[in-house]
């Protein structure tokens, strides 16, 4: 009985000690040893080697929350305020992107962040990374800022020079080489002109007036360029296709023996006012030609020295205009003009007098309507419901946007990757010549369009005899 009493006394003593320790230090809900940092007897958060609870050395990080965004729409450099919780105050631990493009974080508190919308973000979701946590917010609707200016040319005529001091006469088409030089089919000057990145205009090829010498150009209309910077010219007045190498040496690829419709080796083949050229995809060593007055798409093989010409799409015998979809040989066009590649094995075609854009699926060997339903003007619609008025040329940007020179609407149109058609510059059905913001800019029958990358679009503003530059940001 005496032993039992001693053990009970010890148990009571130990319980009292434990109770005393619990009252002096305790434990908070987050696993910290002491909720009162002023208590010297408690373990503190930190790297104290005497700390008997190393699990509490790292501070607790509370998960951030995104609550609201304002404004939800705007152009470049709009300052957006994002409200939420637990953002912290360290800007180095926070990033905000608009449609995948990083914005500039201007200020930050634990409950709100201000950020500037980047240039060319375009419409898409707002995403954030806060101290390693990923957050996704609502969609920000990006408002494009568009400005039109004269890049080269002024008065109608023929003169080399810098920028607006140069003169053109009915410029018709544009291509750009690997060095950033832009080449222009200067139709009424019967010349191919070169515009350096500095804006200096020179003449690449021109020999006299029409009919004087065998080698000269006669009303060149369309241009194309390959990966080696060889330029191909649709020399429409001479009914032939010409190649100019990077050294300026040129040669006849096909045609040149009068107008007509004959397939075969290049030196016997006949065209009738070829208007545009497209270089085939990698692995497809060929040129495609809009043979305008034959209402057909012709193909020129580059695999041999014969430059064999065949009919790729459209009529082979009747050479009559039409608007028929279907297989390549059943399809009918109506004065086809500019072409552009849009993905592997896909060609977009400006079907000029049908007032629509056609798509040629090279894999399926078929032709279908891609955009437009008739002659006129209707915008802010899906591509299958929009109206055009003699679309002349097409250029496809790397981001999937498609730009169209809508000649007799005097506008530059855009089809976005979702198929929505808008007018980015020009006043519909209103010809004129005015630089400035897109709403007031005026064109006069633009025939050529070229997307130059980084939001720059170049336009052969044909009846104003100038090259215009559209900056889209």
GROMACS .gro file of C-alpha atoms in nm, residues 16-428:
model
  413
   16UNK     CA    1   0.151   1.928  -1.265
   17UNK     CA    2   0.479   1.986  -1.454
   18UNK     CA    3   0.318   1.912  -1.790
   19UNK     CA    4   0.025   2.134  -1.710
   20UNK     CA    5   0.260   2.418  -1.621
   21UNK     CA    6   0.445   2.386  -1.952
   22UNK     CA    7   0.122   2.381  -2.147
   23UNK     CA    8  -0.001   2.696  -1.979
   24UNK     CA    9   0.324   2.885  -2.040
   25UNK     CA   10   0.382   2.793  -2.410
   26UNK     CA   11   0.074   2.636  -2.566
   27UNK     CA   12   0.031   2.581  -2.938
   28UNK     CA   13  -0.158   2.777  -3.206
   29UNK     CA   14  -0.373   2.637  -3.486
   30UNK     CA   15  -0.094   2.665  -3.744
   31UNK     CA   16   0.141   2.432  -3.556
   32UNK     CA   17   0.361   2.716  -3.420
   33UNK     CA   18   0.501   2.649  -3.072
   34UNK     CA   19   0.384   2.980  -2.930
   35UNK     CA   20   0.113   3.225  -3.031
   36UNK     CA   21   0.276   3.494  -2.817
   37UNK     CA   22   0.617   3.592  -2.959
   38UNK     CA   23   0.694   3.796  -2.646
   39UNK     CA   24   0.704   3.483  -2.432
   40UNK     CA   25   1.072   3.399  -2.390
   41UNK     CA   26   0.995   3.047  -2.283
   42UNK     CA   27   0.831   2.953  -2.613
   43UNK     CA   28   0.981   2.819  -2.935
   44UNK     CA   29   0.995   3.087  -3.208
   45UNK     CA   30   0.970   3.056  -3.584
   46UNK     CA   31   1.316   3.058  -3.730
   47UNK     CA   32   1.634   2.858  -3.764
   48UNK     CA   33   1.724   2.848  -3.393
   49UNK     CA   34   1.941   2.538  -3.343
   50UNK     CA   35   1.795   2.505  -2.992
   51UNK     CA   36   1.441   2.490  -3.136
   52UNK     CA   37   1.293   2.156  -3.036
   53UNK     CA   38   1.028   2.170  -3.313
   54UNK     CA   39   1.201   2.223  -3.651
   55UNK     CA   40   0.875   2.177  -3.843
   56UNK     CA   41   0.766   2.525  -3.746
   57UNK     CA   42   1.069   2.698  -3.903
   58UNK     CA   43   0.893   2.791  -4.236
   59UNK     CA   44   0.630   3.065  -4.225
   60UNK     CA   45   0.277   2.980  -4.331
   61UNK     CA   46   0.192   3.101  -4.688
   62UNK     CA   47  -0.176   3.179  -4.742
   63UNK     CA   48  -0.316   3.093  -5.086
   64UNK     CA   49  -0.394   3.403  -5.297
   65UNK     CA   50  -0.739   3.465  -5.444
   66UNK     CA   51  -0.841   3.677  -5.747
   67UNK     CA   52  -1.174   3.853  -5.690
   68UNK     CA   53  -1.227   4.117  -5.961
   69UNK     CA   54  -1.072   4.296  -6.261
   70UNK     CA   55  -1.148   4.647  -6.387
   71UNK     CA   56  -1.166   4.762  -6.658
   72UNK     CA   57  -1.240   4.452  -6.864
   73UNK     CA   58  -1.166   4.609  -7.200
   74UNK     CA   59  -0.927   4.867  -7.347
   75UNK     CA   60  -0.637   4.934  -7.586
   76UNK     CA   61  -0.264   4.895  -7.527
   77UNK     CA   62  -0.125   5.056  -7.208
   78UNK     CA   63  -0.461   5.048  -7.029
   79UNK     CA   64  -0.398   5.028  -6.652
   80UNK     CA   65  -0.600   4.742  -6.503
   81UNK     CA   66  -0.667   4.696  -6.130
   82UNK     CA   67  -0.694   4.341  -5.997
   83UNK     CA   68  -0.840   4.294  -5.649
   84UNK     CA   69  -0.807   3.987  -5.430
   85UNK     CA   70  -0.647   3.847  -5.118
   86UNK     CA   71  -0.301   3.741  -5.007
   87UNK     CA   72  -0.107   3.893  -5.298
   88UNK     CA   73   0.179   3.995  -5.071
   89UNK     CA   74   0.382   4.306  -5.137
   90UNK     CA   75   0.683   4.174  -5.331
   91UNK     CA   76   0.649   4.261  -5.705
   92UNK     CA   77   0.920   4.006  -5.789
   93UNK     CA   78   0.685   3.728  -5.680
   94UNK     CA   79   0.395   3.840  -5.902
   95UNK     CA   80   0.343   3.824  -6.280
   96UNK     CA   81   0.032   3.908  -6.481
   97UNK     CA   82  -0.030   3.815  -6.847
   98UNK     CA   83  -0.298   3.913  -7.096
   99UNK     CA   84  -0.372   3.636  -7.345
  100UNK     CA   85  -0.026   3.495  -7.268
  101UNK     CA   86   0.161   3.826  -7.314
  102UNK     CA   87   0.323   3.960  -6.993
  103UNK     CA   88   0.200   4.296  -6.867
  104UNK     CA   89   0.390   4.550  -6.659
  105UNK     CA   90   0.308   4.532  -6.286
  106UNK     CA   91   0.291   4.893  -6.167
  107UNK     CA   92   0.206   4.858  -5.797
  108UNK     CA   93   0.105   4.590  -5.548
  109UNK     CA   94  -0.048   4.550  -5.204
  110UNK     CA   95  -0.182   4.243  -5.032
  111UNK     CA   96  -0.531   4.308  -5.173
  112UNK     CA   97  -0.481   4.476  -5.513
  113UNK     CA   98  -0.242   4.495  -5.809
  114UNK     CA   99  -0.225   4.747  -6.093
  115UNK     CA  100  -0.082   4.631  -6.426
  116UNK     CA  101  -0.040   4.789  -6.771
  117UNK     CA  102  -0.180   4.604  -7.073
  118UNK     CA  103   0.100   4.512  -7.318
  119UNK     CA  104   0.110   4.601  -7.687
  120UNK     CA  105  -0.057   4.348  -7.922
  121UNK     CA  106  -0.191   4.133  -7.640
  122UNK     CA  107  -0.520   4.080  -7.826
  123UNK     CA  108  -0.829   3.936  -7.661
  124UNK     CA  109  -0.781   3.649  -7.416
  125UNK     CA  110  -0.781   3.547  -7.047
  126UNK     CA  111  -0.590   3.722  -6.771
  127UNK     CA  112  -0.353   3.483  -6.592
  128UNK     CA  113  -0.141   3.540  -6.282
  129UNK     CA  114   0.137   3.373  -6.089
  130UNK     CA  115   0.156   3.485  -5.724
  131UNK     CA  116   0.438   3.335  -5.519
  132UNK     CA  117   0.412   3.010  -5.715
  133UNK     CA  118   0.031   2.994  -5.718
  134UNK     CA  119  -0.140   2.999  -6.064
  135UNK     CA  120  -0.457   3.206  -6.097
  136UNK     CA  121  -0.686   3.250  -6.398
  137UNK     CA  122  -0.912   3.551  -6.430
  138UNK     CA  123  -1.175   3.666  -6.680
  139UNK     CA  124  -1.119   3.748  -7.048
  140UNK     CA  125  -0.981   4.091  -7.127
  141UNK     CA  126  -1.118   4.235  -7.452
  142UNK     CA  127  -0.830   4.407  -7.630
  143UNK     CA  128  -0.917   4.712  -7.840
  144UNK     CA  129  -0.692   4.748  -8.141
  145UNK     CA  130  -0.514   5.076  -8.201
  146UNK     CA  131  -0.470   5.126  -8.576
  147UNK     CA  132  -0.279   5.405  -8.751
  148UNK     CA  133  -0.225   5.457  -9.125
  149UNK     CA  134   0.068   5.648  -9.275
  150UNK     CA  135   0.234   5.690  -9.613
  151UNK     CA  136   0.543   5.471  -9.629
  152UNK     CA  137   0.670   5.550  -9.980
  153UNK     CA  138   0.553   5.745 -10.281
  154UNK     CA  139   0.379   6.077 -10.334
  155UNK     CA  140   0.286   6.221 -10.669
  156UNK     CA  141   0.216   5.991 -10.960
  157UNK     CA  142   0.523   5.937 -11.177
  158UNK     CA  143   0.854   5.758 -11.190
  159UNK     CA  144   1.135   5.860 -10.959
  160UNK     CA  145   1.365   5.691 -10.713
  161UNK     CA  146   1.427   5.858 -10.379
  162UNK     CA  147   1.365   5.839 -10.008
  163UNK     CA  148   1.018   5.765  -9.878
  164UNK     CA  149   0.756   6.009  -9.997
  165UNK     CA  150   1.001   6.173 -10.240
  166UNK     CA  151   0.981   5.864 -10.461
  167UNK     CA  152   0.713   5.825 -10.729
  168UNK     CA  153   0.508   5.525 -10.842
  169UNK     CA  154   0.247   5.470 -11.110
  170UNK     CA  155  -0.024   5.220 -11.013
  171UNK     CA  156   0.172   4.999 -10.769
  172UNK     CA  157  -0.004   4.664 -10.762
  173UNK     CA  158   0.163   4.399 -10.542
  174UNK     CA  159   0.421   4.359 -10.264
  175UNK     CA  160   0.663   4.097 -10.131
  176UNK     CA  161   0.933   4.112  -9.862
  177UNK     CA  162   1.273   3.940  -9.862
  178UNK     CA  163   1.475   3.796  -9.573
  179UNK     CA  164   1.657   4.128  -9.522
  180UNK     CA  165   1.340   4.331  -9.479
  181UNK     CA  166   1.343   4.487  -9.827
  182UNK     CA  167   1.000   4.532  -9.985
  183UNK     CA  168   0.958   4.484 -10.360
  184UNK     CA  169   0.676   4.646 -10.556
  185UNK     CA  170   0.522   4.560 -10.890
  186UNK     CA  171   0.504   4.916 -11.025
  187UNK     CA  172   0.255   4.838 -11.297
  188UNK     CA  173   0.233   5.149 -11.515
  189UNK     CA  174   0.606   5.214 -11.482
  190UNK     CA  175   0.666   4.858 -11.612
  191UNK     CA  176   0.918   4.809 -11.331
  192UNK     CA  177   1.000   4.620 -11.015
  193UNK     CA  178   1.092   4.866 -10.740
  194UNK     CA  179   1.277   4.803 -10.414
  195UNK     CA  180   1.210   4.979 -10.083
  196UNK     CA  181   1.490   4.932  -9.828
  197UNK     CA  182   1.405   4.922  -9.454
  198UNK     CA  183   1.532   5.281  -9.439
  199UNK     CA  184   1.260   5.383  -9.688
  200UNK     CA  185   1.499   5.440  -9.980
  201UNK     CA  186   1.331   5.350 -10.311
  202UNK     CA  187   1.535   5.217 -10.603
  203UNK     CA  188   1.458   5.029 -10.924
  204UNK     CA  189   1.541   4.659 -10.934
  205UNK     CA  190   1.440   4.592 -11.293
  206UNK     CA  191   1.312   4.816 -11.571
  207UNK     CA  192   1.403   4.830 -11.942
  208UNK     CA  193   1.256   5.113 -12.142
  209UNK     CA  194   0.894   5.144 -12.245
  210UNK     CA  195   0.662   4.861 -12.356
  211UNK     CA  196   0.746   4.711 -12.693
  212UNK     CA  197   1.098   4.853 -12.726
  213UNK     CA  198   1.306   4.553 -12.623
  214UNK     CA  199   1.244   4.185 -12.573
  215UNK     CA  200   1.352   4.182 -12.209
  216UNK     CA  201   1.135   4.455 -12.060
  217UNK     CA  202   0.835   4.421 -11.837
  218UNK     CA  203   0.487   4.510 -11.956
  219UNK     CA  204   0.235   4.592 -11.685
  220UNK     CA  205   0.372   4.357 -11.415
  221UNK     CA  206   0.096   4.271 -11.173
  222UNK     CA  207   0.184   3.997 -10.922
  223UNK     CA  208   0.491   3.902 -10.717
  224UNK     CA  209   0.608   3.607 -10.508
  225UNK     CA  210   0.935   3.529 -10.330
  226UNK     CA  211   1.092   3.200 -10.221
  227UNK     CA  212   1.319   3.108  -9.930
  228UNK     CA  213   1.630   3.194 -10.133
  229UNK     CA  214   1.500   3.546 -10.209
  230UNK     CA  215   1.429   3.468 -10.574
  231UNK     CA  216   1.147   3.692 -10.693
  232UNK     CA  217   0.882   3.567 -10.936
  233UNK     CA  218   0.690   3.819 -11.147
  234UNK     CA  219   0.351   3.779 -11.314
  235UNK     CA  220   0.442   3.993 -11.616
  236UNK     CA  221   0.081   4.021 -11.721
  237UNK     CA  222   0.120   4.237 -12.031
  238UNK     CA  223   0.374   3.992 -12.171
  239UNK     CA  224   0.168   3.689 -12.055
  240UNK     CA  225   0.471   3.529 -11.893
  241UNK     CA  226   0.633   3.440 -11.562
  242UNK     CA  227   0.980   3.581 -11.491
  243UNK     CA  228   1.230   3.499 -11.215
  244UNK     CA  229   1.475   3.757 -11.075
  245UNK     CA  230   1.755   3.619 -10.857
  246UNK     CA  231   1.900   3.809 -10.556
  247UNK     CA  232   2.170   3.957 -10.783
  248UNK     CA  233   1.909   4.110 -11.012
  249UNK     CA  234   1.964   3.861 -11.295
  250UNK     CA  235   1.632   3.761 -11.449
  251UNK     CA  236   1.508   3.484 -11.676
  252UNK     CA  237   1.180   3.372 -11.832
  253UNK     CA  238   1.023   3.074 -11.654
  254UNK     CA  239   0.717   3.020 -11.872
  255UNK     CA  240   0.503   3.190 -12.135
  256UNK     CA  241   0.585   3.500 -12.331
  257UNK     CA  242   0.469   3.386 -12.676
  258UNK     CA  243   0.140   3.571 -12.679
  259UNK     CA  244  -0.188   3.517 -12.496
  260UNK     CA  245  -0.376   3.189 -12.493
  261UNK     CA  246  -0.433   2.872 -12.296
  262UNK     CA  247  -0.173   2.602 -12.363
  263UNK     CA  248  -0.015   2.358 -12.117
  264UNK     CA  249   0.326   2.200 -12.164
  265UNK     CA  250   0.690   2.301 -12.137
  266UNK     CA  251   0.742   2.657 -12.020
  267UNK     CA  252   0.867   2.782 -12.357
  268UNK     CA  253   0.547   2.674 -12.535
  269UNK     CA  254   0.291   2.730 -12.259
  270UNK     CA  255   0.048   3.019 -12.294
  271UNK     CA  256  -0.120   3.238 -12.032
  272UNK     CA  257  -0.378   3.514 -12.053
  273UNK     CA  258  -0.305   3.806 -11.821
  274UNK     CA  259  -0.150   3.622 -11.524
  275UNK     CA  260  -0.223   3.828 -11.213
  276UNK     CA  261  -0.066   3.661 -10.910
  277UNK     CA  262   0.189   3.396 -10.808
  278UNK     CA  263   0.230   3.172 -10.504
  279UNK     CA  264   0.534   2.961 -10.411
  280UNK     CA  265   0.432   2.609 -10.311
  281UNK     CA  266   0.480   2.455  -9.967
  282UNK     CA  267   0.807   2.291  -9.868
  283UNK     CA  268   0.832   1.967 -10.061
  284UNK     CA  269   0.605   2.104 -10.334
  285UNK     CA  270   0.862   2.247 -10.573
  286UNK     CA  271   0.621   2.447 -10.783
  287UNK     CA  272   0.466   2.785 -10.854
  288UNK     CA  273   0.091   2.848 -10.866
  289UNK     CA  274  -0.035   3.121 -11.098
  290UNK     CA  275  -0.372   3.297 -11.106
  291UNK     CA  276  -0.426   3.298 -11.482
  292UNK     CA  277  -0.681   3.575 -11.459
  293UNK     CA  278  -0.844   3.590 -11.803
  294UNK     CA  279  -0.838   3.210 -11.834
  295UNK     CA  280  -1.021   3.190 -11.497
  296UNK     CA  281  -0.786   2.913 -11.386
  297UNK     CA  282  -0.506   2.833 -11.146
  298UNK     CA  283  -0.201   2.705 -11.332
  299UNK     CA  284   0.092   2.509 -11.186
  300UNK     CA  285   0.457   2.544 -11.296
  301UNK     CA  286   0.690   2.261 -11.195
  302UNK     CA  287   1.034   2.365 -11.073
  303UNK     CA  288   1.161   2.008 -11.057
  304UNK     CA  289   1.317   2.011 -11.404
  305UNK     CA  290   1.456   2.260 -11.652
  306UNK     CA  291   1.139   2.247 -11.860
  307UNK     CA  292   0.920   2.443 -11.614
  308UNK     CA  293   0.625   2.231 -11.721
  309UNK     CA  294   0.291   2.413 -11.700
  310UNK     CA  295  -0.036   2.237 -11.618
  311UNK     CA  296  -0.384   2.335 -11.506
  312UNK     CA  297  -0.417   2.292 -11.131
  313UNK     CA  298  -0.771   2.415 -11.065
  314UNK     CA  299  -1.046   2.554 -11.282
  315UNK     CA  300  -1.128   2.505 -11.650
  316UNK     CA  301  -0.901   2.314 -11.884
  317UNK     CA  302  -1.085   2.374 -12.212
  318UNK     CA  303  -1.387   2.605 -12.186
  319UNK     CA  304  -1.196   2.875 -11.992
  320UNK     CA  305  -1.524   3.039 -11.890
  321UNK     CA  306  -1.586   3.218 -11.558
  322UNK     CA  307  -1.804   3.065 -11.290
  323UNK     CA  308  -1.848   3.015 -10.917
  324UNK     CA  309  -1.861   2.638 -10.881
  325UNK     CA  310  -1.716   2.455 -10.580
  326UNK     CA  311  -1.604   2.094 -10.577
  327UNK     CA  312  -1.308   1.901 -10.712
  328UNK     CA  313  -1.013   2.087 -10.862
  329UNK     CA  314  -1.116   2.025 -11.223
  330UNK     CA  315  -1.486   2.098 -11.156
  331UNK     CA  316  -1.423   2.429 -10.977
  332UNK     CA  317  -1.485   2.756 -11.159
  333UNK     CA  318  -1.344   3.101 -11.081
  334UNK     CA  319  -1.418   3.453 -11.200
  335UNK     CA  320  -1.099   3.654 -11.270
  336UNK     CA  321  -0.895   3.503 -10.983
  337UNK     CA  322  -0.634   3.729 -10.824
  338UNK     CA  323  -0.411   3.714 -10.512
  339UNK     CA  324  -0.326   3.394 -10.323
  340UNK     CA  325  -0.178   3.310  -9.983
  341UNK     CA  326  -0.083   2.995  -9.795
  342UNK     CA  327  -0.286   2.927  -9.482
  343UNK     CA  328  -0.149   2.619  -9.312
  344UNK     CA  329  -0.009   2.308  -9.474
  345UNK     CA  330  -0.176   2.226  -9.803
  346UNK     CA  331  -0.425   2.514  -9.789
  347UNK     CA  332  -0.439   2.806 -10.034
  348UNK     CA  333  -0.665   3.109  -9.992
  349UNK     CA  334  -0.765   3.281 -10.316
  350UNK     CA  335  -0.917   3.622 -10.383
  351UNK     CA  336  -1.189   3.536 -10.636
  352UNK     CA  337  -1.208   3.892 -10.763
  353UNK     CA  338  -1.527   3.910 -10.969
  354UNK     CA  339  -1.714   3.657 -10.755
  355UNK     CA  340  -1.652   3.893 -10.461
  356UNK     CA  341  -1.555   3.607 -10.232
  357UNK     CA  342  -1.251   3.433 -10.087
  358UNK     CA  343  -1.209   3.068 -10.189
  359UNK     CA  344  -1.007   2.796 -10.015
  360UNK     CA  345  -0.819   2.529 -10.207
  361UNK     CA  346  -0.755   2.218  -9.999
  362UNK     CA  347  -0.458   2.058 -10.170
  363UNK     CA  348  -0.485   1.738  -9.967
  364UNK     CA  349  -0.854   1.687 -10.039
  365UNK     CA  350  -0.810   1.830 -10.394
  366UNK     CA  351  -1.118   2.048 -10.352
  367UNK     CA  352  -1.229   2.410 -10.374
  368UNK     CA  353  -1.482   2.568 -10.137
  369UNK     CA  354  -1.607   2.914 -10.040
  370UNK     CA  355  -1.414   3.048  -9.741
  371UNK     CA  356  -1.557   3.398  -9.691
  372UNK     CA  357  -1.812   3.629  -9.847
  373UNK     CA  358  -2.155   3.582  -9.998
  374UNK     CA  359  -2.172   3.853 -10.262
  375UNK     CA  360  -2.086   4.202 -10.385
  376UNK     CA  361  -2.129   4.481 -10.133
  377UNK     CA  362  -2.016   4.571  -9.785
  378UNK     CA  363  -2.107   4.405  -9.457
  379UNK     CA  364  -1.865   4.374  -9.168
  380UNK     CA  365  -1.856   4.262  -8.804
  381UNK     CA  366  -1.998   3.929  -8.913
  382UNK     CA  367  -1.883   3.572  -8.945
  383UNK     CA  368  -1.678   3.518  -9.259
  384UNK     CA  369  -1.954   3.315  -9.426
  385UNK     CA  370  -2.196   3.609  -9.389
  386UNK     CA  371  -1.967   3.901  -9.481
  387UNK     CA  372  -1.977   4.093  -9.810
  388UNK     CA  373  -1.681   4.208 -10.022
  389UNK     CA  374  -1.643   4.422 -10.331
  390UNK     CA  375  -1.371   4.287 -10.562
  391UNK     CA  376  -1.120   4.142 -10.313
  392UNK     CA  377  -0.782   4.165 -10.482
  393UNK     CA  378  -0.513   4.025 -10.253
  394UNK     CA  379  -0.464   3.822  -9.935
  395UNK     CA  380  -0.189   3.801  -9.672
  396UNK     CA  381  -0.186   3.560  -9.376
  397UNK     CA  382  -0.004   3.652  -9.054
  398UNK     CA  383   0.172   3.404  -8.828
  399UNK     CA  384  -0.095   3.453  -8.560
  400UNK     CA  385  -0.362   3.328  -8.801
  401UNK     CA  386  -0.516   3.665  -8.887
  402UNK     CA  387  -0.600   3.705  -9.256
  403UNK     CA  388  -0.578   4.046  -9.425
  404UNK     CA  389  -0.763   4.127  -9.747
  405UNK     CA  390  -0.732   4.419  -9.988
  406UNK     CA  391  -1.101   4.483 -10.055
  407UNK     CA  392  -1.033   4.694 -10.362
  408UNK     CA  393  -1.362   4.862 -10.452
  409UNK     CA  394  -1.470   4.897 -10.091
  410UNK     CA  395  -1.142   5.093 -10.054
  411UNK     CA  396  -1.073   4.907  -9.728
  412UNK     CA  397  -0.839   4.660  -9.566
  413UNK     CA  398  -1.040   4.381  -9.404
  414UNK     CA  399  -0.936   4.125  -9.145
  415UNK     CA  400  -1.062   3.774  -9.072
  416UNK     CA  401  -0.952   3.663  -8.726
  417UNK     CA  402  -0.882   3.298  -8.632
  418UNK     CA  403  -1.240   3.263  -8.505
  419UNK     CA  404  -1.373   3.364  -8.847
  420UNK     CA  405  -1.494   3.713  -8.753
  421UNK     CA  406  -1.462   3.976  -9.030
  422UNK     CA  407  -1.383   4.339  -8.944
  423UNK     CA  408  -1.253   4.645  -9.127
  424UNK     CA  409  -0.921   4.758  -8.982
  425UNK     CA  410  -0.862   5.062  -9.205
  426UNK     CA  411  -1.050   5.264  -9.465
  427UNK     CA  412  -1.404   5.396  -9.497
  428UNK     CA  413  -1.623   5.149  -9.686
   0.00000   0.00000   0.00000
